[in-house]
Coordinates of C-alpha atoms (C1' of nucleotides) and ligand atoms in Angstrom, one line a residue:
Chain A
M1 CA 22.0 166.9 61.5
K2 CA 21.4 164.9 64.6
S3 CA 24.2 164.3 67.1
P4 CA 26.3 161.1 66.7
T5 CA 24.5 159.6 69.7
E6 CA 21.1 160.3 68.2
L7 CA 22.1 159.1 64.8
T8 CA 23.3 155.8 66.4
E9 CA 19.9 155.3 67.8
A10 CA 18.1 156.4 64.7
F11 CA 20.2 154.0 62.6
R12 CA 19.6 151.0 64.9
A13 CA 15.9 151.8 65.1
T14 CA 15.7 151.5 61.3
G15 CA 17.6 148.2 61.2
L16 CA 20.7 149.9 59.9
K17 CA 24.0 148.9 61.4
V18 CA 26.3 151.3 63.3
T19 CA 29.7 150.6 62.0
P20 CA 33.0 152.4 63.1
Q21 CA 33.1 154.0 59.6
R22 CA 29.6 155.5 60.1
Q23 CA 30.4 156.6 63.6
L24 CA 33.5 158.4 62.4
L25 CA 31.6 160.2 59.7
F26 CA 28.8 161.1 62.1
R27 CA 31.5 162.8 64.2
L28 CA 33.2 164.5 61.3
M29 CA 30.0 166.0 60.0
H30 CA 28.3 167.0 63.2
G31 CA 28.4 170.7 63.5
N32 CA 30.8 170.9 60.6
T33 CA 30.4 174.3 58.9
M34 CA 33.0 173.8 56.2
H35 CA 30.7 172.3 53.6
P36 CA 33.3 169.7 52.8
T37 CA 33.5 167.6 49.6
A38 CA 33.5 163.8 49.8
E39 CA 37.3 163.8 49.0
V40 CA 38.0 166.2 51.9
L41 CA 36.0 164.1 54.3
Y42 CA 37.8 161.0 53.0
S43 CA 41.2 162.5 53.8
E44 CA 40.0 163.6 57.3
A45 CA 38.5 160.2 57.9
S46 CA 41.6 158.4 56.6
A47 CA 43.8 160.3 59.2
Q48 CA 41.7 158.7 61.9
M49 CA 40.9 155.4 60.3
P50 CA 43.5 154.3 57.7
G51 CA 41.9 152.0 55.2
I52 CA 38.5 153.5 55.1
S53 CA 37.4 153.7 51.5
L54 CA 36.2 156.7 49.6
R55 CA 33.3 154.5 48.4
T56 CA 32.1 154.2 52.0
V57 CA 32.4 157.9 52.6
Y58 CA 30.2 158.5 49.5
Q59 CA 27.8 155.8 50.6
T60 CA 27.4 157.1 54.1
L61 CA 27.0 160.7 53.1
T62 CA 24.3 159.9 50.5
D63 CA 22.6 157.7 53.1
L64 CA 22.5 160.5 55.6
A65 CA 21.3 162.8 52.8
S66 CA 18.4 160.5 51.9
M67 CA 17.5 160.4 55.6
G68 CA 17.3 164.2 55.6
E69 CA 20.3 164.6 57.9
L70 CA 22.5 166.3 55.3
R71 CA 21.9 168.6 52.4
L72 CA 23.9 168.3 49.2
I73 CA 25.1 171.6 47.8
D74 CA 26.3 172.2 44.3
V75 CA 28.2 175.4 44.1
G76 CA 29.2 174.8 40.5
A77 CA 32.8 174.0 41.4
G78 CA 33.3 170.3 40.5
A79 CA 32.5 168.3 43.6
V80 CA 29.3 168.4 45.6
R81 CA 29.5 169.6 49.1
F82 CA 27.8 168.1 52.1
D83 CA 26.1 170.3 54.7
P84 CA 24.8 169.1 58.1
N85 CA 22.9 172.4 58.5
V86 CA 19.5 171.5 57.3
D87 CA 17.9 174.8 58.4
E88 CA 16.6 177.1 55.7
H89 CA 19.7 178.9 54.6
H90 CA 21.8 179.9 51.6
H91 CA 25.4 180.2 50.7
V92 CA 28.2 182.6 49.7
I93 CA 31.2 181.2 47.8
C94 CA 34.5 182.9 47.6
Q95 CA 35.6 182.9 44.0
G96 CA 39.2 183.2 45.2
C97 CA 39.6 180.2 47.5
G98 CA 36.3 178.4 47.1
D99 CA 35.4 178.8 50.7
V100 CA 31.6 178.4 51.3
R101 CA 29.8 180.0 54.2
D102 CA 26.2 179.9 55.4
V103 CA 24.1 183.0 55.0
Y104 CA 20.6 183.6 56.2
V105 CA 18.4 185.6 53.9
A106 CA 15.3 187.5 55.0
G107 CA 12.5 187.8 52.5
S108 CA 13.5 185.1 50.1
Q109 CA 10.0 183.6 50.2
A110 CA 8.5 186.9 49.3
L111 CA 10.6 187.4 46.1
H112 CA 8.4 188.6 43.2
I113 CA 9.1 186.1 40.4
E114 CA 8.1 186.9 36.9
G115 CA 8.0 184.4 34.0
L116 CA 6.9 181.5 36.0
D117 CA 4.3 180.4 33.7
G118 CA 2.8 177.2 34.9
F119 CA 5.8 176.3 37.1
S120 CA 5.2 175.8 40.8
V121 CA 8.1 176.4 43.1
D122 CA 8.9 174.0 45.9
S123 CA 12.2 175.5 47.1
T124 CA 14.7 178.2 46.4
S125 CA 18.5 178.1 46.5
I126 CA 20.4 181.3 46.5
L127 CA 24.1 181.4 45.8
F128 CA 26.1 184.6 46.3
H129 CA 29.4 184.8 44.5
G130 CA 32.0 187.0 46.0
S131 CA 35.3 187.3 47.9
C132 CA 36.1 186.4 51.5
A133 CA 37.9 188.7 53.8
S134 CA 41.3 187.0 53.0
C135 CA 40.9 187.0 49.2
A136 CA 39.4 190.5 48.9
Chain B
M1 CA 24.1 187.1 22.8
K2 CA 24.7 189.1 19.6
S3 CA 23.1 188.0 16.3
P4 CA 25.0 185.7 14.0
T5 CA 25.8 188.6 11.8
E6 CA 27.1 190.7 14.6
L7 CA 29.1 187.9 16.0
T8 CA 30.7 187.3 12.6
E9 CA 31.9 190.9 12.6
A10 CA 33.0 190.7 16.2
F11 CA 35.0 187.6 15.6
R12 CA 36.7 188.9 12.5
A13 CA 37.5 192.2 14.3
T14 CA 39.3 190.3 17.0
G15 CA 41.3 188.2 14.5
L16 CA 39.2 185.2 15.1
K17 CA 38.1 183.1 12.1
V18 CA 34.5 182.6 11.2
T19 CA 34.2 178.9 10.4
P20 CA 31.1 177.1 9.3
Q21 CA 31.1 175.3 12.6
R22 CA 31.1 178.6 14.5
Q23 CA 28.4 180.0 12.3
L24 CA 26.2 177.0 12.9
L25 CA 26.6 177.4 16.6
F26 CA 25.9 181.1 16.4
R27 CA 22.6 180.2 14.7
L28 CA 21.7 177.4 17.1
M29 CA 22.3 179.5 20.2
H30 CA 20.8 182.8 19.0
G31 CA 17.6 183.4 20.8
N32 CA 17.7 179.9 22.2
T33 CA 15.7 179.7 25.4
M34 CA 16.2 176.0 26.0
H35 CA 19.4 176.3 28.1
P36 CA 20.9 173.4 26.2
T37 CA 23.8 171.3 27.3
A38 CA 26.9 170.8 25.0
E39 CA 25.7 167.3 24.2
V40 CA 22.2 168.6 23.1
L41 CA 23.8 171.3 20.9
Y42 CA 26.1 168.7 19.5
S43 CA 23.3 166.5 18.4
E44 CA 21.4 169.5 16.9
A45 CA 24.6 170.6 15.2
S46 CA 25.3 167.1 13.9
A47 CA 21.9 167.0 12.2
Q48 CA 22.9 170.0 10.1
M49 CA 26.6 169.3 9.8
P50 CA 27.5 165.7 10.1
G51 CA 31.0 165.3 11.3
I52 CA 31.2 168.3 13.5
S53 CA 33.0 167.3 16.7
L54 CA 31.8 167.6 20.2
R55 CA 35.1 169.1 21.0
T56 CA 34.4 172.0 18.7
V57 CA 31.0 172.5 20.2
Y58 CA 32.6 172.8 23.7
Q59 CA 35.4 175.0 22.3
T60 CA 33.1 177.4 20.6
L61 CA 30.7 177.6 23.5
T62 CA 33.4 178.4 26.0
D63 CA 34.9 180.9 23.6
L64 CA 31.5 182.7 23.4
A65 CA 31.2 182.5 27.2
S66 CA 34.6 184.1 27.7
M67 CA 33.6 186.9 25.3
G68 CA 30.6 187.5 27.5
E69 CA 28.1 186.3 24.8
L70 CA 26.9 183.3 26.8
R71 CA 26.4 182.5 30.4
L72 CA 27.1 179.1 31.8
I73 CA 24.5 177.8 34.2
D74 CA 25.0 175.0 36.6
V75 CA 21.6 173.7 37.8
G76 CA 23.2 170.8 39.7
A77 CA 22.1 168.2 37.2
G78 CA 25.3 166.9 35.6
A79 CA 26.1 168.9 32.6
V80 CA 26.5 172.7 32.4
R81 CA 23.9 174.5 30.4
F82 CA 24.6 177.4 28.0
D83 CA 22.4 180.5 28.0
P84 CA 22.5 183.2 25.3
N85 CA 20.4 185.4 27.6
V86 CA 23.0 187.6 29.4
D87 CA 20.5 189.9 31.0
E88 CA 20.1 189.8 34.8
H89 CA 17.8 186.9 35.4
H90 CA 17.4 183.6 37.3
H91 CA 16.1 180.1 36.7
V92 CA 13.5 177.6 37.6
I93 CA 14.2 173.9 37.1
C94 CA 11.5 171.3 36.8
Q95 CA 12.5 168.4 39.0
G96 CA 10.5 166.1 36.9
C97 CA 11.8 166.7 33.3
G98 CA 14.8 168.9 34.0
D99 CA 13.3 171.7 31.9
V100 CA 14.9 175.1 32.8
R101 CA 13.1 178.4 32.3
D102 CA 14.1 182.0 32.7
V103 CA 12.6 184.0 35.5
Y104 CA 13.0 187.6 36.4
V105 CA 13.2 188.4 40.1
A106 CA 12.3 191.8 41.5
G107 CA 14.3 192.9 44.6
S108 CA 17.0 190.3 44.5
Q109 CA 19.6 193.1 45.0
A110 CA 17.8 194.3 48.1
L111 CA 17.8 190.9 49.9
H112 CA 18.9 191.2 53.5
I113 CA 21.8 188.9 54.0
E114 CA 22.9 187.8 57.5
G115 CA 26.1 185.9 58.2
L116 CA 28.2 187.6 55.6
D117 CA 31.1 188.4 57.8
G118 CA 33.8 189.9 55.7
F119 CA 32.5 188.5 52.5
S120 CA 31.7 190.9 49.7
V121 CA 29.1 189.9 47.2
D122 CA 29.6 190.4 43.4
S123 CA 26.7 188.5 42.0
T124 CA 23.7 186.4 43.0
S125 CA 22.3 183.3 41.4
I126 CA 18.8 182.2 42.4
L127 CA 17.6 178.7 41.4
F128 CA 14.0 177.8 42.0
H129 CA 13.2 174.1 42.2
G130 CA 9.7 173.0 41.3
S131 CA 7.5 171.4 38.7
C132 CA 6.5 172.5 35.2
A133 CA 2.9 172.5 34.1
S134 CA 3.3 169.1 32.4
C135 CA 5.0 167.4 35.3
A136 CA 2.9 168.9 38.1
Chain C
dT1 C1' 28.8 131.4 69.9
dG2 C1' 27.0 131.2 65.3
dC3 C1' 24.0 133.0 61.8
dT4 C1' 22.7 136.2 58.3
dA5 C1' 21.6 140.4 56.3
dA6 C1' 23.9 144.6 56.0
dT7 C1' 28.0 146.8 55.0
dT8 C1' 32.6 147.6 53.3
dA9 C1' 36.4 147.9 50.1
dG10 C1' 38.2 147.8 45.7
dC11 C1' 37.9 148.1 41.2
dA12 C1' 35.4 148.8 36.9
dA13 C1' 32.4 151.8 34.5
dT14 C1' 30.1 156.3 33.5
dT15 C1' 29.6 161.0 32.7
dC16 C1' 31.2 165.5 31.7
dA17 C1' 34.9 168.1 30.4
dT18 C1' 39.7 169.4 29.1
dG19 C1' 44.6 168.5 27.1
dC20 C1' 47.1 167.5 23.2
dA21 C1' 48.9 167.1 18.4
dA22 C1' 48.3 166.2 13.7
dA23 C1' 45.5 167.5 9.8
dT24 C1' 42.8 171.1 7.9
dT25 C1' 41.3 175.7 6.6
dA26 C1' 40.0 180.9 6.8
dG27 C1' 41.8 185.1 5.7
dC28 C1' 45.2 187.8 3.9
dA29 C1' 49.1 189.2 0.9
dA30 C1' 51.4 188.7 -3.3
Chain D
dT1 C1' 44.0 183.4 -8.2
dT2 C1' 47.5 181.3 -5.6
dG3 C1' 50.1 180.3 -1.7
dC4 C1' 51.2 181.1 3.1
dT5 C1' 50.4 180.8 7.9
dA6 C1' 48.3 181.1 12.1
dA7 C1' 43.9 179.7 13.8
dT8 C1' 40.8 176.0 14.1
dT9 C1' 39.0 171.5 14.0
dT10 C1' 39.2 166.6 15.0
dG11 C1' 40.0 162.5 17.4
dC12 C1' 41.7 160.5 21.0
dA13 C1' 43.8 160.4 25.5
dT14 C1' 43.3 162.0 30.0
dG15 C1' 41.2 163.7 34.2
dA16 C1' 37.8 164.5 37.9
dA17 C1' 33.8 163.2 40.3
dT18 C1' 30.6 159.8 41.1
dT19 C1' 28.1 155.3 40.8
dG20 C1' 27.8 150.1 39.8
dC21 C1' 29.0 145.7 41.1
dT22 C1' 30.5 141.9 44.0
dA23 C1' 33.4 139.2 47.0
dA24 C1' 34.8 139.5 51.7
dT25 C1' 33.8 141.2 56.1
dT26 C1' 31.0 142.3 60.2
dA27 C1' 27.1 144.2 63.4
dG28 C1' 23.4 142.7 65.8
dC29 C1' 20.6 139.3 67.3
dA30 C1' 19.0 134.5 68.5
Ligands
MN1 MN1 25.3 175.5 54.6
MN2 MN1 18.4 181.8 31.3
ZN3 ZN1 38.6 183.4 49.7
ZN4 ZN1 8.7 169.1 33.9

DNA sequence: TGCTAATTAGCAATTCATGCAAATTAGCAA
DNA sequence: TTGCTAATTTGCATGAATTGCTAATTAGCA
Protein backbone atom coordinates (compact mmCIF):
# COMPACT_ATOMS: atom_id res chain seq x y z
CA MET A 1 0.00 0.00 0.00
CA LYS A 2 1.15 3.50 -0.75
CA SER A 3 2.09 5.88 2.07
CA PRO A 4 -0.59 8.16 3.54
CA THR A 5 0.94 11.09 1.66
CA GLU A 6 0.95 9.25 -1.65
CA LEU A 7 -2.59 8.02 -1.09
CA THR A 8 -3.71 11.57 -0.39
CA GLU A 9 -2.36 12.65 -3.76
CA ALA A 10 -3.75 9.59 -5.50
CA PHE A 11 -7.22 10.19 -4.05
CA ARG A 12 -7.28 13.87 -4.99
CA ALA A 13 -6.00 13.05 -8.47
CA THR A 14 -8.98 10.75 -8.98
CA GLY A 15 -11.49 13.30 -7.74
CA LEU A 16 -11.91 11.52 -4.43
CA LYS A 17 -11.96 13.57 -1.27
CA VAL A 18 -9.42 13.19 1.48
CA THR A 19 -11.40 13.15 4.69
CA PRO A 20 -10.04 12.87 8.23
CA GLN A 21 -11.59 9.41 8.42
CA ARG A 22 -9.75 8.27 5.32
CA GLN A 23 -6.49 9.79 6.49
CA LEU A 24 -6.76 7.97 9.78
CA LEU A 25 -7.31 4.67 8.03
CA PHE A 26 -4.39 5.34 5.68
CA ARG A 27 -2.22 5.72 8.76
CA LEU A 28 -3.64 2.71 10.57
CA MET A 29 -3.11 0.43 7.59
CA HIS A 30 0.23 1.68 6.32
CA GLY A 31 2.86 -0.92 7.13
CA ASN A 32 0.39 -2.83 9.26
CA THR A 33 1.40 -6.48 9.40
CA MET A 34 -1.44 -7.59 11.69
CA HIS A 35 -3.96 -8.49 9.00
CA PRO A 36 -6.70 -6.78 11.01
CA THR A 37 -10.41 -7.27 10.54
CA ALA A 38 -12.73 -4.31 9.94
CA GLU A 39 -13.91 -4.54 13.56
CA VAL A 40 -10.35 -4.38 14.88
CA LEU A 41 -9.58 -1.36 12.74
CA TYR A 42 -12.84 0.20 13.84
CA SER A 43 -11.87 -0.04 17.49
CA GLU A 44 -8.38 1.31 16.79
CA ALA A 45 -9.85 4.12 14.75
CA SER A 46 -12.47 4.89 17.39
CA ALA A 47 -9.73 5.37 19.98
CA GLN A 48 -8.33 8.22 17.89
CA MET A 49 -11.54 9.47 16.38
CA PRO A 50 -14.58 8.81 18.55
CA GLY A 51 -17.70 8.76 16.44
CA ILE A 52 -16.18 7.29 13.29
CA SER A 53 -18.56 4.68 12.00
CA LEU A 54 -17.94 1.04 11.28
CA ARG A 55 -19.67 1.65 7.96
CA THR A 56 -17.02 4.15 6.96
CA VAL A 57 -14.26 1.76 7.94
CA TYR A 58 -15.74 -0.91 5.67
CA GLN A 59 -16.28 1.62 2.92
CA THR A 60 -12.75 2.95 2.98
CA LEU A 61 -11.18 -0.48 3.18
CA THR A 62 -13.13 -1.79 0.22
CA ASP A 63 -12.33 1.39 -1.70
CA LEU A 64 -8.64 0.88 -1.04
CA ALA A 65 -8.99 -2.75 -2.05
CA SER A 66 -10.63 -1.90 -5.35
CA MET A 67 -7.80 0.57 -6.01
CA GLY A 68 -5.39 -2.31 -5.53
CA GLU A 69 -3.90 -0.80 -2.39
CA LEU A 70 -5.13 -3.55 -0.10
CA ARG A 71 -5.71 -7.26 -0.39
CA LEU A 72 -8.63 -9.00 1.30
CA ILE A 73 -7.71 -12.27 2.93
CA ASP A 74 -10.17 -14.89 3.99
CA VAL A 75 -8.59 -17.29 6.43
CA GLY A 76 -11.86 -19.07 7.04
CA ALA A 77 -12.34 -17.57 10.48
CA GLY A 78 -15.42 -15.41 10.21
CA ALA A 79 -14.30 -11.94 9.31
CA VAL A 80 -12.21 -10.97 6.31
CA ARG A 81 -8.78 -9.52 7.02
CA PHE A 82 -7.21 -6.58 5.27
CA ASP A 83 -3.62 -6.61 4.14
CA PRO A 84 -1.60 -3.62 2.95
CA ASN A 85 1.07 -5.99 1.69
CA VAL A 86 0.23 -6.46 -1.97
CA ASP A 87 3.41 -8.31 -2.84
CA GLU A 88 3.12 -11.92 -3.91
CA HIS A 89 2.97 -13.72 -0.60
CA HIS A 90 0.97 -16.21 1.41
CA HIS A 91 -0.15 -16.76 5.01
CA VAL A 92 0.14 -18.93 8.09
CA ILE A 93 -2.66 -18.86 10.60
CA CYS A 94 -2.25 -20.01 14.18
CA GLN A 95 -5.13 -22.28 15.05
CA GLY A 96 -4.71 -21.33 18.69
CA CYS A 97 -4.89 -17.56 18.71
CA GLY A 98 -5.86 -16.73 15.14
CA ASP A 99 -2.68 -14.78 14.50
CA VAL A 100 -1.93 -14.41 10.79
CA ARG A 101 1.60 -13.92 9.53
CA ASP A 102 3.05 -13.32 6.07
CA VAL A 103 5.11 -16.04 4.48
CA TYR A 104 6.98 -16.06 1.22
CA VAL A 105 6.88 -19.28 -0.72
CA ALA A 106 9.44 -20.25 -3.30
CA GLY A 107 8.29 -22.32 -6.24
CA SER A 108 4.55 -21.88 -5.88
CA GLN A 109 4.28 -21.01 -9.57
CA ALA A 110 5.98 -24.23 -10.49
CA LEU A 111 3.58 -26.48 -8.58
CA HIS A 112 2.53 -29.43 -10.66
CA ILE A 113 -1.25 -29.40 -10.70
CA GLU A 114 -3.23 -32.45 -11.72
CA GLY A 115 -6.94 -32.50 -12.43
CA LEU A 116 -7.12 -29.03 -13.91
CA ASP A 117 -9.17 -30.04 -16.91
CA GLY A 118 -10.03 -26.96 -18.82
CA PHE A 119 -9.45 -24.63 -15.90
CA SER A 120 -6.92 -21.86 -16.36
CA VAL A 121 -5.27 -20.51 -13.23
CA ASP A 122 -4.87 -16.79 -12.61
CA SER A 123 -3.60 -16.75 -9.06
CA THR A 124 -2.80 -18.99 -6.15
CA SER A 125 -3.50 -18.57 -2.44
CA ILE A 126 -1.70 -20.78 0.00
CA LEU A 127 -2.82 -20.94 3.60
CA PHE A 128 -0.72 -22.82 6.11
CA HIS A 129 -2.48 -23.89 9.30
CA GLY A 130 -0.40 -24.35 12.39
CA SER A 131 0.65 -22.97 15.73
CA CYS A 132 2.57 -19.85 16.60
CA ALA A 133 5.47 -19.90 19.03
CA SER A 134 3.27 -18.87 21.98
CA CYS A 135 0.49 -21.36 21.26
CA ALA A 136 2.70 -24.33 20.41
CA MET B 1 -16.34 -40.47 3.00
CA LYS B 2 -17.54 -43.98 3.73
CA SER B 3 -20.41 -45.47 1.78
CA PRO B 4 -23.97 -45.05 3.08
CA THR B 5 -23.93 -48.67 4.25
CA GLU B 6 -20.65 -48.29 6.09
CA LEU B 7 -21.80 -45.03 7.63
CA THR B 8 -24.97 -46.71 8.83
CA GLU B 9 -22.88 -49.29 10.67
CA ALA B 10 -20.46 -46.69 11.95
CA PHE B 11 -23.29 -44.55 13.33
CA ARG B 12 -25.02 -47.46 15.05
CA ALA B 13 -21.71 -48.65 16.47
CA THR B 14 -21.27 -45.26 18.13
CA GLY B 15 -24.77 -45.20 19.56
CA LEU B 16 -25.95 -42.70 17.00
CA LYS B 17 -29.29 -43.27 15.34
CA VAL B 18 -29.70 -43.78 11.64
CA THR B 19 -32.61 -41.62 10.62
CA PRO B 20 -34.10 -41.26 7.14
CA GLN B 21 -32.74 -37.70 7.06
CA ARG B 22 -29.23 -38.91 7.76
CA GLN B 23 -29.48 -41.71 5.25
CA LEU B 24 -30.58 -39.30 2.57
CA LEU B 25 -27.62 -37.04 3.27
CA PHE B 26 -25.25 -40.01 3.25
CA ARG B 27 -26.52 -40.76 -0.25
CA LEU B 28 -26.40 -37.17 -1.44
CA MET B 29 -22.84 -36.68 -0.28
CA HIS B 30 -21.33 -40.04 -1.20
CA GLY B 31 -19.07 -39.56 -4.19
CA ASN B 32 -20.32 -36.02 -4.63
CA THR B 33 -17.67 -33.94 -6.38
CA MET B 34 -19.70 -30.72 -6.48
CA HIS B 35 -18.49 -29.26 -3.18
CA PRO B 36 -22.07 -28.23 -2.37
CA THR B 37 -23.08 -25.71 0.24
CA ALA B 38 -25.57 -26.58 2.97
CA GLU B 39 -28.27 -24.65 1.10
CA VAL B 40 -27.66 -26.60 -2.10
CA LEU B 41 -27.86 -29.90 -0.25
CA TYR B 42 -30.98 -28.70 1.49
CA SER B 43 -32.73 -28.08 -1.79
CA GLU B 44 -31.60 -31.43 -3.19
CA ALA B 45 -32.70 -33.15 -0.01
CA SER B 46 -36.03 -31.31 0.01
CA ALA B 47 -36.78 -32.63 -3.47
CA GLN B 48 -36.60 -36.18 -2.13
CA MET B 49 -37.86 -35.52 1.37
CA PRO B 50 -40.16 -32.54 1.59
CA GLY B 51 -40.16 -31.16 5.12
CA ILE B 52 -36.55 -31.94 5.98
CA SER B 53 -35.13 -28.93 7.74
CA LEU B 54 -32.10 -26.86 6.86
CA ARG B 55 -31.13 -27.18 10.50
CA THR B 56 -30.88 -30.94 10.17
CA VAL B 57 -28.78 -30.62 7.04
CA TYR B 58 -26.31 -28.40 8.90
CA GLN B 59 -26.39 -30.72 11.90
CA THR B 60 -25.70 -33.86 9.93
CA LEU B 61 -22.98 -32.27 7.83
CA THR B 62 -21.12 -30.97 10.84
CA ASP B 63 -21.54 -34.32 12.57
CA LEU B 64 -20.02 -36.04 9.56
CA ALA B 65 -17.24 -33.47 9.50
CA SER B 66 -16.38 -34.02 13.14
CA MET B 67 -16.26 -37.77 12.46
CA GLY B 68 -13.70 -37.04 9.78
CA GLU B 69 -16.01 -38.15 6.98
CA LEU B 70 -16.29 -34.72 5.40
CA ARG B 71 -14.02 -31.75 4.96
CA LEU B 72 -15.28 -28.19 5.18
CA ILE B 73 -13.87 -25.91 2.53
CA ASP B 74 -13.97 -22.17 2.63
CA VAL B 75 -13.33 -20.72 -0.79
CA GLY B 76 -14.00 -17.20 0.41
CA ALA B 77 -17.36 -17.03 -1.34
CA GLY B 78 -19.93 -16.77 1.40
CA ALA B 79 -21.05 -20.24 2.36
CA VAL B 80 -18.83 -23.10 3.42
CA ARG B 81 -18.71 -26.08 1.08
CA PHE B 82 -18.75 -29.72 2.09
CA ASP B 83 -16.42 -32.25 0.57
CA PRO B 84 -16.65 -36.02 0.93
CA ASN B 85 -13.17 -36.31 -0.55
CA VAL B 86 -10.90 -36.50 2.47
CA ASP B 87 -7.78 -37.37 0.53
CA GLU B 88 -4.95 -34.87 0.46
CA HIS B 89 -6.01 -32.54 -2.30
CA HIS B 90 -6.61 -28.90 -3.12
CA HIS B 91 -9.07 -26.78 -5.13
CA VAL B 92 -9.55 -24.51 -8.11
CA ILE B 93 -12.44 -22.09 -8.08
CA CYS B 94 -13.85 -20.50 -11.19
CA GLN B 95 -14.23 -16.80 -10.59
CA GLY B 96 -16.99 -16.71 -13.18
CA CYS B 97 -19.47 -19.34 -12.01
CA GLY B 98 -18.10 -20.33 -8.62
CA ASP B 99 -17.52 -23.91 -9.66
CA VAL B 100 -15.02 -25.72 -7.43
CA ARG B 101 -12.99 -28.64 -8.66
CA ASP B 102 -10.51 -30.97 -7.00
CA VAL B 103 -6.89 -30.74 -7.96
CA TYR B 104 -3.96 -32.82 -6.85
CA VAL B 105 -0.74 -30.97 -6.28
CA ALA B 106 2.65 -32.62 -6.37
CA GLY B 107 5.33 -31.26 -4.09
CA SER B 108 3.19 -29.12 -1.82
CA GLN B 109 4.86 -30.59 1.25
CA ALA B 110 8.25 -29.60 -0.09
CA LEU B 111 7.43 -25.92 -0.56
CA HIS B 112 10.17 -23.68 0.74
CA ILE B 113 8.51 -21.33 3.21
CA GLU B 114 10.21 -18.15 4.33
CA GLY B 115 9.07 -15.96 7.22
CA LEU B 116 7.77 -18.77 9.37
CA ASP B 117 9.46 -17.61 12.54
CA GLY B 118 8.39 -19.87 15.32
CA PHE B 119 5.30 -21.09 13.51
CA SER B 120 4.95 -24.81 13.00
CA VAL B 121 2.80 -25.95 10.11
CA ASP B 122 0.23 -28.73 10.47
CA SER B 123 -1.53 -28.56 7.14
CA THR B 124 -1.65 -26.62 3.90
CA SER B 125 -4.60 -25.46 1.84
CA ILE B 126 -3.99 -24.31 -1.69
CA LEU B 127 -6.71 -22.47 -3.56
CA PHE B 128 -6.22 -21.71 -7.23
CA HIS B 129 -8.35 -18.92 -8.66
CA GLY B 130 -9.15 -19.02 -12.33
CA SER B 131 -11.72 -19.73 -15.01
CA CYS B 132 -13.39 -22.96 -15.99
CA ALA B 133 -13.68 -24.03 -19.61
CA SER B 134 -17.19 -22.56 -19.97
CA CYS B 135 -16.38 -19.23 -18.37
CA ALA B 136 -12.99 -18.68 -20.03
C1' DT C 1 -17.73 32.65 0.87
C1' DG C 2 -20.88 29.57 -1.31
C1' DC C 3 -21.93 25.63 -4.13
C1' DT C 4 -22.22 20.84 -5.06
C1' DA C 5 -20.85 16.32 -5.59
C1' DA C 6 -18.74 13.14 -2.59
C1' DT C 7 -18.76 11.22 1.83
C1' DT C 8 -20.31 9.91 6.35
C1' DA C 9 -23.22 7.92 9.87
C1' DG C 10 -26.85 5.32 11.35
C1' DC C 11 -29.97 2.05 10.84
C1' DA C 12 -32.33 -1.56 8.15
C1' DA C 13 -31.68 -5.62 5.64
C1' DT C 14 -29.16 -9.82 4.14
C1' DT C 15 -26.61 -13.97 4.39
C1' DC C 16 -24.78 -17.77 6.66
C1' DA C 17 -24.71 -20.31 10.71
C1' DT C 18 -25.65 -21.67 15.58
C1' DG C 19 -28.53 -21.85 20.10
C1' DC C 20 -32.55 -23.51 22.12
C1' DA C 21 -36.69 -26.13 23.47
C1' DA C 22 -40.73 -28.68 22.33
C1' DA C 23 -42.25 -32.49 19.60
C1' DT C 24 -40.94 -36.68 17.45
C1' DT C 25 -38.71 -41.10 16.78
C1' DA C 26 -34.97 -44.94 16.46
C1' DG C 27 -33.42 -48.59 18.88
C1' DC C 28 -33.66 -51.50 22.60
C1' DA C 29 -35.62 -54.15 26.39
C1' DA C 30 -39.45 -56.41 28.29
C1' DT D 1 -45.30 -56.28 19.79
C1' DT D 2 -45.27 -52.69 22.99
C1' DG D 3 -43.41 -49.16 25.65
C1' DC D 4 -39.54 -46.47 27.20
C1' DT D 5 -36.01 -43.14 26.71
C1' DA D 6 -32.28 -40.83 24.93
C1' DA D 7 -31.20 -39.09 20.53
C1' DT D 8 -32.84 -36.43 16.84
C1' DT D 9 -35.50 -33.25 14.22
C1' DT D 10 -37.92 -28.88 13.65
C1' DG D 11 -38.89 -24.25 13.78
C1' DC D 12 -37.77 -20.22 15.41
C1' DA D 13 -34.85 -16.96 17.70
C1' DT D 14 -30.31 -15.20 17.82
C1' DG D 15 -25.74 -13.95 16.36
C1' DA D 16 -21.87 -12.41 13.40
C1' DA D 17 -20.29 -10.16 9.39
C1' DT D 18 -21.33 -7.37 5.78
C1' DT D 19 -23.95 -4.48 2.48
C1' DG D 20 -28.01 -1.29 1.12
C1' DC D 21 -30.09 2.95 1.67
C1' DT D 22 -30.62 7.86 2.63
C1' DA D 23 -30.57 12.14 5.16
C1' DA D 24 -27.13 15.08 6.93
C1' DT D 25 -22.53 16.70 6.51
C1' DT D 26 -18.33 18.34 4.29
C1' DA D 27 -14.07 18.66 1.07
C1' DG D 28 -12.59 20.98 -2.69
C1' DC D 29 -13.16 24.29 -5.95
C1' DA D 30 -15.06 28.54 -8.31
MN1 LIG E 1 -0.20 -10.70 4.28
MN1 LIG F 1 -12.42 -31.33 -2.89
ZN1 LIG G 1 -1.06 -18.57 18.44
ZN1 LIG H 1 -16.97 -21.06 -14.58
